[in-house]
Every structure is written in structure tokens, then in C-alpha cells.
Tab-separated table of C-alpha atoms in Angstrom:
chain	number	residue	atom	x	y	z
A	1	UNK	CA	-101.132	126.660	57.085
A	2	UNK	CA	-101.733	125.616	53.500
A	3	UNK	CA	-97.947	125.230	52.864
A	4	UNK	CA	-97.619	122.895	55.865
A	5	UNK	CA	-100.329	120.557	54.547
A	6	UNK	CA	-98.599	120.284	51.185
A	7	UNK	CA	-95.317	119.415	52.870
A	8	UNK	CA	-96.931	116.641	54.928
A	9	UNK	CA	-98.491	115.122	51.808
A	10	UNK	CA	-95.171	115.162	49.937
A	11	UNK	CA	-93.392	113.467	52.862
A	12	UNK	CA	-96.159	110.868	53.136
A	13	UNK	CA	-95.949	110.053	49.417
A	14	UNK	CA	-92.161	109.709	49.669
A	15	UNK	CA	-92.457	107.271	52.574
A	16	UNK	CA	-95.051	105.208	50.707
A	17	UNK	CA	-92.683	104.755	47.750
A	18	UNK	CA	-89.725	103.406	49.737
A	19	UNK	CA	-88.630	99.903	48.681
A	20	UNK	CA	-89.654	96.934	50.784
A	21	UNK	CA	-86.993	96.104	53.382
A	22	UNK	CA	-88.377	92.972	55.024
A	23	UNK	CA	-86.545	89.700	54.618
A	24	UNK	CA	-87.811	86.940	52.361
A	25	UNK	CA	-86.754	83.765	50.644
A	26	UNK	CA	-85.962	84.549	47.016
A	27	UNK	CA	-85.787	81.519	44.713
A	28	UNK	CA	-84.317	80.974	41.245
A	29	UNK	CA	-87.392	80.231	39.149
A	30	UNK	CA	-86.088	78.828	35.829
A	31	UNK	CA	-84.351	75.490	35.104
A	32	UNK	CA	-81.842	77.103	32.754
A	33	UNK	CA	-78.743	79.277	32.807
A	34	UNK	CA	-79.197	82.966	33.438
A	35	UNK	CA	-77.921	86.136	35.047
A	36	UNK	CA	-78.417	87.013	38.713
A	37	UNK	CA	-79.197	90.625	37.690
A	38	UNK	CA	-82.436	89.762	35.855
A	39	UNK	CA	-85.417	90.108	38.190
A	40	UNK	CA	-87.537	87.815	35.978
A	41	UNK	CA	-85.253	84.888	36.927
A	42	UNK	CA	-86.323	85.140	40.595
A	43	UNK	CA	-89.473	84.366	42.590
A	44	UNK	CA	-90.674	86.883	43.602
A	45	UNK	CA	-89.687	88.905	40.524
A	46	UNK	CA	-87.065	91.130	42.141
A	47	UNK	CA	-83.356	90.978	42.786
A	48	UNK	CA	-82.258	89.402	46.086
A	49	UNK	CA	-80.969	91.886	48.654
A	50	UNK	CA	-78.998	91.893	51.904
A	51	UNK	CA	-81.935	90.704	54.034
A	52	UNK	CA	-82.925	87.843	51.706
A	53	UNK	CA	-82.276	84.125	51.907
A	54	UNK	CA	-81.420	82.930	48.380
A	55	UNK	CA	-82.262	79.390	47.274
A	56	UNK	CA	-81.272	77.986	43.881
A	57	UNK	CA	-82.757	74.503	43.596
A	58	UNK	CA	-84.899	74.134	40.453
A	59	UNK	CA	-83.995	70.719	38.973
A	60	UNK	CA	-81.897	71.045	35.819
A	61	UNK	CA	-78.383	71.460	34.443
A	62	UNK	CA	-77.550	75.161	34.411
A	63	UNK	CA	-75.287	77.969	35.592
A	64	UNK	CA	-76.390	81.026	37.551
A	65	UNK	CA	-74.011	83.909	36.810
A	66	UNK	CA	-73.761	86.462	39.624
A	67	UNK	CA	-72.983	89.383	37.326
A	68	UNK	CA	-73.341	92.315	39.708
A	69	UNK	CA	-71.972	93.070	43.151
A	70	UNK	CA	-74.536	92.092	45.762
A	71	UNK	CA	-75.094	91.021	49.356
A	72	UNK	CA	-77.535	88.412	50.679
A	73	UNK	CA	-78.445	87.030	54.101
A	74	UNK	CA	-77.821	83.410	53.063
A	75	UNK	CA	-77.204	81.366	49.922
A	76	UNK	CA	-78.054	77.718	49.321
A	77	UNK	CA	-77.589	75.977	45.971
A	78	UNK	CA	-79.210	72.521	46.146
A	79	UNK	CA	-79.036	70.056	43.289
A	80	UNK	CA	-81.547	67.310	42.677
A	81	UNK	CA	-80.261	63.839	41.913
A	82	UNK	CA	-78.858	63.594	38.389
A	83	UNK	CA	-78.659	67.353	37.845
A	84	UNK	CA	-75.835	69.887	38.068
A	85	UNK	CA	-76.167	73.522	39.141
A	86	UNK	CA	-73.150	75.830	39.129
A	87	UNK	CA	-72.754	79.305	40.625
A	88	UNK	CA	-70.424	81.473	38.549
A	89	UNK	CA	-69.175	84.606	40.326
A	90	UNK	CA	-68.593	87.219	37.626
A	91	UNK	CA	-68.815	89.887	40.348
A	92	UNK	CA	-68.266	90.022	44.105
A	93	UNK	CA	-70.821	88.505	46.472
A	94	UNK	CA	-71.215	88.933	50.243
A	95	UNK	CA	-73.109	86.276	52.216
A	96	UNK	CA	-73.900	87.190	55.835
A	97	UNK	CA	-75.157	83.751	56.935
A	98	UNK	CA	-75.252	80.188	55.662
A	99	UNK	CA	-73.435	79.629	52.359
A	100	UNK	CA	-73.728	76.171	50.816
A	101	UNK	CA	-73.134	75.581	47.110
A	102	UNK	CA	-72.523	72.561	44.925
A	103	UNK	CA	-70.010	74.027	42.466
A	104	UNK	CA	-68.459	77.470	42.744
A	105	UNK	CA	-66.606	79.049	39.812
A	106	UNK	CA	-64.964	82.334	40.801
A	107	UNK	CA	-63.967	84.771	38.071
A	108	UNK	CA	-60.659	86.649	38.048
A	109	UNK	CA	-60.381	89.302	40.761
A	110	UNK	CA	-63.797	88.416	42.236
A	111	UNK	CA	-64.488	88.014	45.942
A	112	UNK	CA	-66.829	85.968	48.067
A	113	UNK	CA	-67.122	87.612	51.500
A	114	UNK	CA	-68.779	85.501	54.182
A	115	UNK	CA	-69.667	85.713	57.887
A	116	UNK	CA	-70.472	82.044	58.362
A	117	UNK	CA	-68.888	78.801	57.205
A	118	UNK	CA	-68.820	78.076	53.476
A	119	UNK	CA	-69.532	74.557	52.241
A	120	UNK	CA	-68.776	73.599	48.629
A	121	UNK	CA	-70.317	70.175	48.005
A	122	UNK	CA	-68.288	69.381	44.907
A	123	UNK	CA	-65.719	71.550	43.139
A	124	UNK	CA	-64.198	74.978	43.659
A	125	UNK	CA	-62.477	76.844	40.799
A	126	UNK	CA	-60.507	79.998	41.622
A	127	UNK	CA	-59.191	82.181	38.811
A	128	UNK	CA	-56.338	84.674	39.168
A	129	UNK	CA	-57.017	87.163	41.945
A	130	UNK	CA	-60.209	85.492	43.217
A	131	UNK	CA	-60.596	85.516	47.002
A	132	UNK	CA	-62.681	83.832	49.660
A	133	UNK	CA	-62.696	86.274	52.570
A	134	UNK	CA	-63.994	85.498	56.044
A	135	UNK	CA	-65.321	88.673	57.639
A	136	UNK	CA	-64.947	87.525	61.262
A	137	UNK	CA	-61.664	85.591	60.781
A	138	UNK	CA	-63.072	82.428	62.355
A	139	UNK	CA	-65.094	81.015	59.468
A	140	UNK	CA	-64.197	77.764	57.738
A	141	UNK	CA	-64.304	76.663	54.118
A	142	UNK	CA	-65.095	73.029	53.441
A	143	UNK	CA	-64.747	71.566	49.938
A	144	UNK	CA	-65.882	67.982	49.360
A	145	UNK	CA	-64.378	67.792	45.850
A	146	UNK	CA	-61.476	69.306	43.940
A	147	UNK	CA	-60.007	72.765	44.429
A	148	UNK	CA	-58.564	74.130	41.194
A	149	UNK	CA	-56.495	77.314	41.031
A	150	UNK	CA	-56.255	78.612	37.467
A	151	UNK	CA	-53.617	81.178	36.502
A	152	UNK	CA	-52.268	81.943	39.946
A	153	UNK	CA	-51.294	80.533	43.304
A	154	UNK	CA	-53.245	79.564	46.389
A	155	UNK	CA	-52.424	80.735	49.863
A	156	UNK	CA	-54.107	79.907	53.140
A	157	UNK	CA	-53.928	82.177	56.166
A	158	UNK	CA	-54.622	81.006	59.715
A	159	UNK	CA	-54.982	77.345	58.706
A	160	UNK	CA	-55.340	74.716	61.374
């Protein structure tokens, strides 16, 4: 009987220490360049996860470098008038919902996987081997500015 009680307590303590899995809006908190992988750059102070809606909108001129492979529920980068915010993909990113950015700079051999339409409000830079990959094969990519392909070629599948 005593061994059973100890086991129940151990299981209970393990369950209590599981990470939070509820969805939230996670916001970039600093008006300066920084790495995605630093929890202190986010509000709340934790890295965004697959259930989180990510918003990067603090007024300022800066670059957010996504430097580790990650997945998020949605991603919105909103600039204020007179400011410029750039998302630099130094690693692969998967966005399951809305994806709207102002400027997207994709590093060599990096991927942006998406399940919803992608809107780039200004410029898109693709380096050699970078890919935009629609998961459901019916998503669209809309770019309001220039598309630049550096060190490679561009190909479009299933274009209308």
C-alpha cells in the first residue's frame, strides 16, 4: 500500500510540471533587432509554439531573425507608418494559419511551410535553395513589392 501512494505522488508531480499547451498571442517586445530563439524578446517571456499567434508590431526599424526551426499557429508582422520591420528566416518556419509579413528575407536552403495564404506587403528575397511550400496545395502567395531571387532560379508549380 505504501508503494502505491509513492507512485501516485510521483505521477502527480510529473503532470504538474508539464509545459503549458494552451494557445496565446505572443508578441515581440523590443523595438530592435534580435533573435527569435531568445525568450526575453517575447511577451510573455517564452518562445512561441505551434498553438501561438505571433505578432511583431513594436514601432521601430529592426530585423527579427528566426534562428531555430519552429512552428506557430499564425504570424503577423505589422509596421507602423515610417518604420521598417523585416523577418529574416535563418531556419525553417511552419505557419498553420494566417501569415502576413512586410518584408521576408529567406536564407539559403530555408523553408517557409504554410497552410493558409501568405501575404508579403513589400519585398520577398529568396536565396539559393529557399522554398515557400504550401501544405495543402491550394494556398496562394501574394507579394505587393519586388521578388528577388539571389544565387539561383525561381520556379512556380501549379500557377494560375
